[in-house]
CSV table of C-alpha atoms in Angstrom, one decimal:
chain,number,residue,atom,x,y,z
A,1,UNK,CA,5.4,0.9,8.0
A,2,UNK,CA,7.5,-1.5,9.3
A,3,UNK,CA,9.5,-4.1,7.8
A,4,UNK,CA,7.2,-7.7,8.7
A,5,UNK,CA,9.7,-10.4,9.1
A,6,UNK,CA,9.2,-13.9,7.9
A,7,UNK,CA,8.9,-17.3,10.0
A,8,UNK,CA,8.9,-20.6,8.1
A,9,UNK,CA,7.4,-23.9,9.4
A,10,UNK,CA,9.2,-26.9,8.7
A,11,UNK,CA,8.5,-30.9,8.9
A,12,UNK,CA,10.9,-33.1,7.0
A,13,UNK,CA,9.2,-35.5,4.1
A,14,UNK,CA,11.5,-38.4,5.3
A,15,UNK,CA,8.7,-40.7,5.0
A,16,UNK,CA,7.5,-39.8,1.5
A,17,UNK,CA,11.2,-40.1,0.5
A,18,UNK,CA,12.3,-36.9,0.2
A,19,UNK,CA,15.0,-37.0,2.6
A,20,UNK,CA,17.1,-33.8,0.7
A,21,UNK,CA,13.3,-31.6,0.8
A,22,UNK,CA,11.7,-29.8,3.0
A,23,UNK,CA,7.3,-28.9,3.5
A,24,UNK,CA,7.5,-25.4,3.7
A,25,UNK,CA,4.9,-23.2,5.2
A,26,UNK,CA,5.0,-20.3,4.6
A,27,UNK,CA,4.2,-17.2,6.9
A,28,UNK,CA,4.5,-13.4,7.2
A,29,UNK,CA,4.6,-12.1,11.0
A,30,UNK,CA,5.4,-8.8,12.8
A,31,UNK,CA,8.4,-7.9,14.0
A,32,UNK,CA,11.5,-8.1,12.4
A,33,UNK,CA,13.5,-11.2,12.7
A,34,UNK,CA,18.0,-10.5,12.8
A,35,UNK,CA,19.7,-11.4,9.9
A,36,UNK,CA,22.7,-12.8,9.8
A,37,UNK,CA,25.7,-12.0,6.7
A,38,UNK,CA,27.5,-15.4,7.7
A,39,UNK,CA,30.1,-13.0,5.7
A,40,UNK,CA,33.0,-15.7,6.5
A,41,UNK,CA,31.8,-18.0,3.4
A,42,UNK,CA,28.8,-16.6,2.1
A,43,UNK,CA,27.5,-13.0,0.2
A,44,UNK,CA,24.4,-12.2,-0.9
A,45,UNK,CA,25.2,-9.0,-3.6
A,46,UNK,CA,22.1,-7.3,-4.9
A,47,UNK,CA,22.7,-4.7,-7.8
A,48,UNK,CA,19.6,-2.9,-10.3
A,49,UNK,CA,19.8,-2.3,-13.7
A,50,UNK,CA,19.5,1.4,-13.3
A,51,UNK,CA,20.8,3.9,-10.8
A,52,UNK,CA,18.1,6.3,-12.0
A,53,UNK,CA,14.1,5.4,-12.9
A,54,UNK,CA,11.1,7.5,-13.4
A,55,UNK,CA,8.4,7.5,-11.0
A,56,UNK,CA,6.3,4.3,-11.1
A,57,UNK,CA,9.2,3.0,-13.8
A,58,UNK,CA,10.2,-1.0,-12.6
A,59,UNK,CA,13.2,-1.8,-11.3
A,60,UNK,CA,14.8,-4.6,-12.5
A,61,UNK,CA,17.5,-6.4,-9.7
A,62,UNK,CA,20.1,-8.8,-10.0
A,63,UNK,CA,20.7,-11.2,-7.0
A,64,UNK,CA,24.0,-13.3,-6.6
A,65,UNK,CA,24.7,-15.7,-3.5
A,66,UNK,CA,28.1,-16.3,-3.9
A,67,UNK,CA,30.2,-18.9,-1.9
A,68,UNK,CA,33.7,-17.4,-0.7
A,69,UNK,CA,34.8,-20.8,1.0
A,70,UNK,CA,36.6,-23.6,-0.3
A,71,UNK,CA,34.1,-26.1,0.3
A,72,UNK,CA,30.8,-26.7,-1.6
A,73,UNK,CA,27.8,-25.3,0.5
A,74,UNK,CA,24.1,-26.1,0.3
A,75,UNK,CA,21.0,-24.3,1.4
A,76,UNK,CA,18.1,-23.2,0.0
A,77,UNK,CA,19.3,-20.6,-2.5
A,78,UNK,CA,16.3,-19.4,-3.7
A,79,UNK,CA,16.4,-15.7,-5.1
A,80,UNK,CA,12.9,-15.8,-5.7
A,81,UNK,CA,9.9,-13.9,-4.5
A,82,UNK,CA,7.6,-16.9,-5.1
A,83,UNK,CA,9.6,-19.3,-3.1
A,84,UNK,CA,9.1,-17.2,0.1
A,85,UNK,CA,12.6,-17.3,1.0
A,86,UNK,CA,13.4,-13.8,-0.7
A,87,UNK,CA,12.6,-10.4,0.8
A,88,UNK,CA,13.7,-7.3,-0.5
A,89,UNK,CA,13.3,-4.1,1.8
A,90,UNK,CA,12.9,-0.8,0.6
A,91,UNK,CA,13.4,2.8,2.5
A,92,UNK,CA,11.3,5.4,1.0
A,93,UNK,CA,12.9,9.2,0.8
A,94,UNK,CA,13.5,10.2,5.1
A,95,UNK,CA,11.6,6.5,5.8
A,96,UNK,CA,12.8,3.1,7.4
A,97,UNK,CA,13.2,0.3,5.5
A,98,UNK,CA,9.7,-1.8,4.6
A,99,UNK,CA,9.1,-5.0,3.7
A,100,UNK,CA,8.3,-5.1,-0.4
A,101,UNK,CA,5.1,-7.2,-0.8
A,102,UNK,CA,5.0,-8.2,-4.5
A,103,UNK,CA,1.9,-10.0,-5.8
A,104,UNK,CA,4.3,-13.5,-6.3
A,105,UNK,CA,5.1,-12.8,-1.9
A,106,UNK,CA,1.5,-12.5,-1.3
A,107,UNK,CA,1.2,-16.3,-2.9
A,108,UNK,CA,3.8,-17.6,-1.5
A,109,UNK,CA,2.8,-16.8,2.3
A,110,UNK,CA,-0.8,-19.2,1.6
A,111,UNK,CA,1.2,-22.0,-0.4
A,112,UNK,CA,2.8,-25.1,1.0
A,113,UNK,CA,5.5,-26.4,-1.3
A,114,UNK,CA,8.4,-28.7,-1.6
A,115,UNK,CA,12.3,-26.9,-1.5
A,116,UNK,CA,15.1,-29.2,-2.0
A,117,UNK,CA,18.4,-28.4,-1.0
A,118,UNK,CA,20.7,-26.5,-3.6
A,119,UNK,CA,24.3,-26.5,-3.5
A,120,UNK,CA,27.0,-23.7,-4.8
A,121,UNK,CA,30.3,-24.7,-6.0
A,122,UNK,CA,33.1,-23.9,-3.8
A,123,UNK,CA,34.3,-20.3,-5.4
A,124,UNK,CA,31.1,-20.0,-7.3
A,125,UNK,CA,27.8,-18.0,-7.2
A,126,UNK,CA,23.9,-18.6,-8.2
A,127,UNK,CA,21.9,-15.6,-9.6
A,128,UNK,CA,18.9,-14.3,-10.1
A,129,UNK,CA,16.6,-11.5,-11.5
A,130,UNK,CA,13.4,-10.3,-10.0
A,131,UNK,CA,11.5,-6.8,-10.8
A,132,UNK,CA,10.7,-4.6,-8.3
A,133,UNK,CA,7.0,-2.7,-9.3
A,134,UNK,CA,4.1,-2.7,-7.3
A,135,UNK,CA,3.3,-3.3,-4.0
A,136,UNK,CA,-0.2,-5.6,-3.7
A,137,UNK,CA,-0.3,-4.6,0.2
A,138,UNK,CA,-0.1,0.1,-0.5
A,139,UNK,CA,-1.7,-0.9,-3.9
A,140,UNK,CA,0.6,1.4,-5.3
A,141,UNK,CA,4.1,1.7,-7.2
A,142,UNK,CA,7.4,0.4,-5.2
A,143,UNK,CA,8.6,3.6,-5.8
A,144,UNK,CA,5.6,6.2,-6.1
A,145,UNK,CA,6.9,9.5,-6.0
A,146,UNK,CA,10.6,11.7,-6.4
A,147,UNK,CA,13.5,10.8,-4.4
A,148,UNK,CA,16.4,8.6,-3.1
A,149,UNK,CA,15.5,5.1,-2.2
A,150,UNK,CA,17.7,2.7,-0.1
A,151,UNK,CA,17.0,-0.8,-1.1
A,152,UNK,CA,18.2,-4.2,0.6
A,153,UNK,CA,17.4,-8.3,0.3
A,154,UNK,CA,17.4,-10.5,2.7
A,155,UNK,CA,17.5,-14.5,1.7
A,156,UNK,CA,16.5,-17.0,4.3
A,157,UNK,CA,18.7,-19.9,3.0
A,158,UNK,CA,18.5,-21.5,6.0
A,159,UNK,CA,14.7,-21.4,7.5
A,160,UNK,CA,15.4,-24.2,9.7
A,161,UNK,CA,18.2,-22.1,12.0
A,162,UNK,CA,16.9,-18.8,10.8
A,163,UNK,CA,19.8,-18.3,8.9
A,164,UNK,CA,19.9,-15.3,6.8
A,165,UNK,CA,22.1,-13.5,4.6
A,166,UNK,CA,21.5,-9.8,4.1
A,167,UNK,CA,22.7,-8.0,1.3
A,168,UNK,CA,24.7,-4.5,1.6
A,169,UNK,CA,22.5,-1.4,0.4
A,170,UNK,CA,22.1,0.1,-3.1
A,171,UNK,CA,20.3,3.6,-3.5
A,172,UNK,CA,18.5,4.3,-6.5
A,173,UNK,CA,17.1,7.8,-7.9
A,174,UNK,CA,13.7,8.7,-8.7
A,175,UNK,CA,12.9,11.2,-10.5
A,176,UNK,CA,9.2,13.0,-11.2
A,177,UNK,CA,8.6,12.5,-15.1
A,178,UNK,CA,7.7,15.7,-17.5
A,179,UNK,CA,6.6,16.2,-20.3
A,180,UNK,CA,5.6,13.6,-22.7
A,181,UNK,CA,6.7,11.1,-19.8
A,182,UNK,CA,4.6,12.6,-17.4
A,183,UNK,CA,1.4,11.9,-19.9
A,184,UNK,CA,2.6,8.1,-20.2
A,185,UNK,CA,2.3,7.6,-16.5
A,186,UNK,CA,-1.1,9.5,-16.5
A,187,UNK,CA,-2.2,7.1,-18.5
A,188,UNK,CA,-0.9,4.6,-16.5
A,189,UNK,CA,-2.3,5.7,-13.3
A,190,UNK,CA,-5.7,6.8,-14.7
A,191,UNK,CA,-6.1,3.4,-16.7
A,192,UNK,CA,-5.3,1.3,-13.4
A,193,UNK,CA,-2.6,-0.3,-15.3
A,194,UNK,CA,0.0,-0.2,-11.9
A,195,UNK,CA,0.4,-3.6,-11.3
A,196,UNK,CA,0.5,-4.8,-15.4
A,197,UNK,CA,4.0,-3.8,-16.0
A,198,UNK,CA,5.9,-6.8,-15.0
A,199,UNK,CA,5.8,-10.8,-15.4
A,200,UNK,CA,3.6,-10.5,-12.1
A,201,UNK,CA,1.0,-8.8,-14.5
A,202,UNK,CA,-0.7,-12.6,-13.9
A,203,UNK,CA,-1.0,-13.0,-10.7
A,204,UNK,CA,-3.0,-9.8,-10.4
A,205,UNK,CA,-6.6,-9.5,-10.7
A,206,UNK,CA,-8.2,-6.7,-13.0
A,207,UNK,CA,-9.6,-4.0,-11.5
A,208,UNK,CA,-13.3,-3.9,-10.8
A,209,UNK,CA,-15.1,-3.5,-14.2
A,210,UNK,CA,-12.4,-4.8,-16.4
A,211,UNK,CA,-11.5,-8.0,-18.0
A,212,UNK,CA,-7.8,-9.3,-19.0
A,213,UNK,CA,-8.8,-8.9,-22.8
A,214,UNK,CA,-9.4,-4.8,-21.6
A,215,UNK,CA,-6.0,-4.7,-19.7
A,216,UNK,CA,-4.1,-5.9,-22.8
A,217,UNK,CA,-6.5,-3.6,-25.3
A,218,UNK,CA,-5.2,-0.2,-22.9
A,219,UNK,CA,-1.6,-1.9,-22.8
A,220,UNK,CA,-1.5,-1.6,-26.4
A,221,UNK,CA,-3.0,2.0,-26.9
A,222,UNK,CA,-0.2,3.1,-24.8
A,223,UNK,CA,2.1,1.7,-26.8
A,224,UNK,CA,0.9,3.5,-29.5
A,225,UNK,CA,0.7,6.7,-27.9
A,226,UNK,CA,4.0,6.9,-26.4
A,227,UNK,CA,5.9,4.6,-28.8
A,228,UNK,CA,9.3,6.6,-27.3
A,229,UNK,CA,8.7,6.0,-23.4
A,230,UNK,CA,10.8,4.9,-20.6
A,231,UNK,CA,7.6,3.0,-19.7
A,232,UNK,CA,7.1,1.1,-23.1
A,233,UNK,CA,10.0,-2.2,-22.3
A,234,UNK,CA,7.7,-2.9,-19.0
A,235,UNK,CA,4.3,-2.5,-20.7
A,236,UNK,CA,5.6,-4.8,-23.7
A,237,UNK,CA,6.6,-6.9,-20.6
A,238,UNK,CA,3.1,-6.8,-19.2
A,239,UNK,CA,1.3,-7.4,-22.5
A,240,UNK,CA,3.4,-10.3,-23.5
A,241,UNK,CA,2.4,-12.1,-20.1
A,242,UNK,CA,-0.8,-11.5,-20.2
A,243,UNK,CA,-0.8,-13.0,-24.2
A,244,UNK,CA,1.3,-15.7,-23.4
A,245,UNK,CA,-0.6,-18.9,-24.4
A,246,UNK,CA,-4.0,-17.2,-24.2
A,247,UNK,CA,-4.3,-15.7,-28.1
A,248,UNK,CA,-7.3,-17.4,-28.4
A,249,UNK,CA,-9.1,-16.7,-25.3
A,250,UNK,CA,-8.4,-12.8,-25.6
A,251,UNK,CA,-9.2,-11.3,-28.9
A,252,UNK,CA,-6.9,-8.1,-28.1
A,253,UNK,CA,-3.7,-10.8,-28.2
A,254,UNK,CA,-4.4,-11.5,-31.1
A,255,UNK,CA,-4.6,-7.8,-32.9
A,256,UNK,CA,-8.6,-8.4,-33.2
C-alpha cells in the first residue's frame, strides 16, 4: 500500500476576527506529496519508547520540532494525529513505507477546525507523544506480525506552502510472543479487543454484537488472567478511557 499524502484547504477567518487562525479542511488524497526538512532552522526528531515490542504490543512515540535558528518561528506545530497535520509512515518487514491511519486521522480528514499559529522559541523545541496501535483502514495492529519496521513522521506545519518537515528514520523490533504472552494476545485477537489498547479506544466503535460496558468487562478479565503481561500498561490504558467519566453509565467501570 502506498503512503496517501495529505492536501489541506485553506481560507483565512479575517472577517470573523481571527486574523492569526486558519479554517482547515481537511483531506487525504493519493499520491504522495515531497516533503521538505527545511533542515537550516527546523527538525522534526521522532524517537519510541522501545526499540523492541511484541506483536500487536503499542508503540508509544515522542515527537520534538525543534527550532535551530536564532529567531522565534511560527507555524502550525501540531504533533498531533487529530489535528491532521501529523502523519507518521510505517514500512512493514521487505515493504515501502505506508501511510498509518489511526482512528483520531480518520476524524480529522471529515472535520473542519480552527488552528492558530504556534510559535517556538528561538533555540527551543515543542513535543509531543502519540501511540502507534491500530490501523482503522487494514483493521488490524500497526505492527501485526515478526520483524523489523522502519518508521518515519511527517508534520505539515505549513499547509498553506506545503511545507513539511520530515523526520529521519527509527527501526523498531517485533518480535512473535510465546508462551504465556502468546495466550494474552489470543485473547486479544479472539476478543476483538485490537483497537481498545490505547486513548483512541473512544473513538472506535464496538464490534458488531458488543456494547462498551462488554469491551471494559473482557478488558478487565485479561487483566486478571495475565496480571504479568507486556500487554497489561495498554489494556489499563484502554480501560481507563473507556471508564473515564462514564462509571455510571457502564456498570463494568464501576466493579459491578
Amino acid at each position: 500500500m502506498r503512503a496517501r499524502s495529505m492536501w489541506i484547504s485553506i481560507a483565512f477567518l479575517g472577517a470573523m476576527g481571527l486574523a492569526t487562525g486558519l479554517y482547515v479542511a481537511i483531506h487525504l488524497g493519493s499520491g504522495a506529496a515531497p516533503a521538505s526538512r527545511a533542515a537550516d532552522e527546523l527538525e522534526l526528531v521522532v524517537s519510541a519508547d522501545e526499540a523492541q515490542i511484541l506483536v500487536g504490543q503499542p508503540l508509544k512515540l515522542e515527537l520534538r520540532v525543534i527550532n535551530k535558528s536564532d529567531r522565534d518561528l511560527s507555524g502550525f506545530f501540531y504533533l498531533a494525529f487529530e489535528a491532521g497535520t501529523l502523519q507518521v509512515l510505517i514500512a512493514p518487514p521487505g515493504q515501502p513505507f505506508a501511510l498509518y491511519f489511526p482512528a483520531s486521522l480518520r476524524l480529522a480528514e471529515t472535520q473542519e477546525k480552527v488552528l492558530r499559529r504556534v510559535t517556538i522559541k528561538a533555540k527551543k523545541e515543542m513535543k509531543a507523544e502519540e501511540f502507534v496501535s491500530y490501523d482503522v483502514q487494514t483493521q488490524d495492529f500497526a505492527f501485526p506480525k515478526a520483524g523489523d519496521y522502519r518508521l518515519k513522521a511527517i508534520l505539515a506545519y505549513e499547509p498553506k506552502d506545503k511545507k513539511q518537515l520530515e523526520s529521519g528514520e527509527i527501526k523498531v523490533t517485533v518480535l512473535e510472543p510465546e508462551g504465556k504472552e502468546k495466550e494474552a494476545l489470543k485473547f486479544i485477537v479472539d476478543n476483538q479487543l485490537k483497537p481498545f489498547l490505547t486513548p483512541e479506544a473512544v473513538l472506535v466503535p464496538p464490534p458488531t454484537g458488543k456494547a462498551d460496558n462488554d469491551l471494559v468487562k473482557q478488558l478487565q478479565e485479561f487483566l486478571r488472567k495475565f496480571p504479568e503481561s507486556a500487554y497489561v500498561p495498554y489494556v489499563l490504558l484502554g480501560t481507563v478511557t473507556l471508564c473515564r467519566g462514564r462509571e455510571e453509565k457502564l456498570p463494568a467501570c464501576a466493579g459491578k
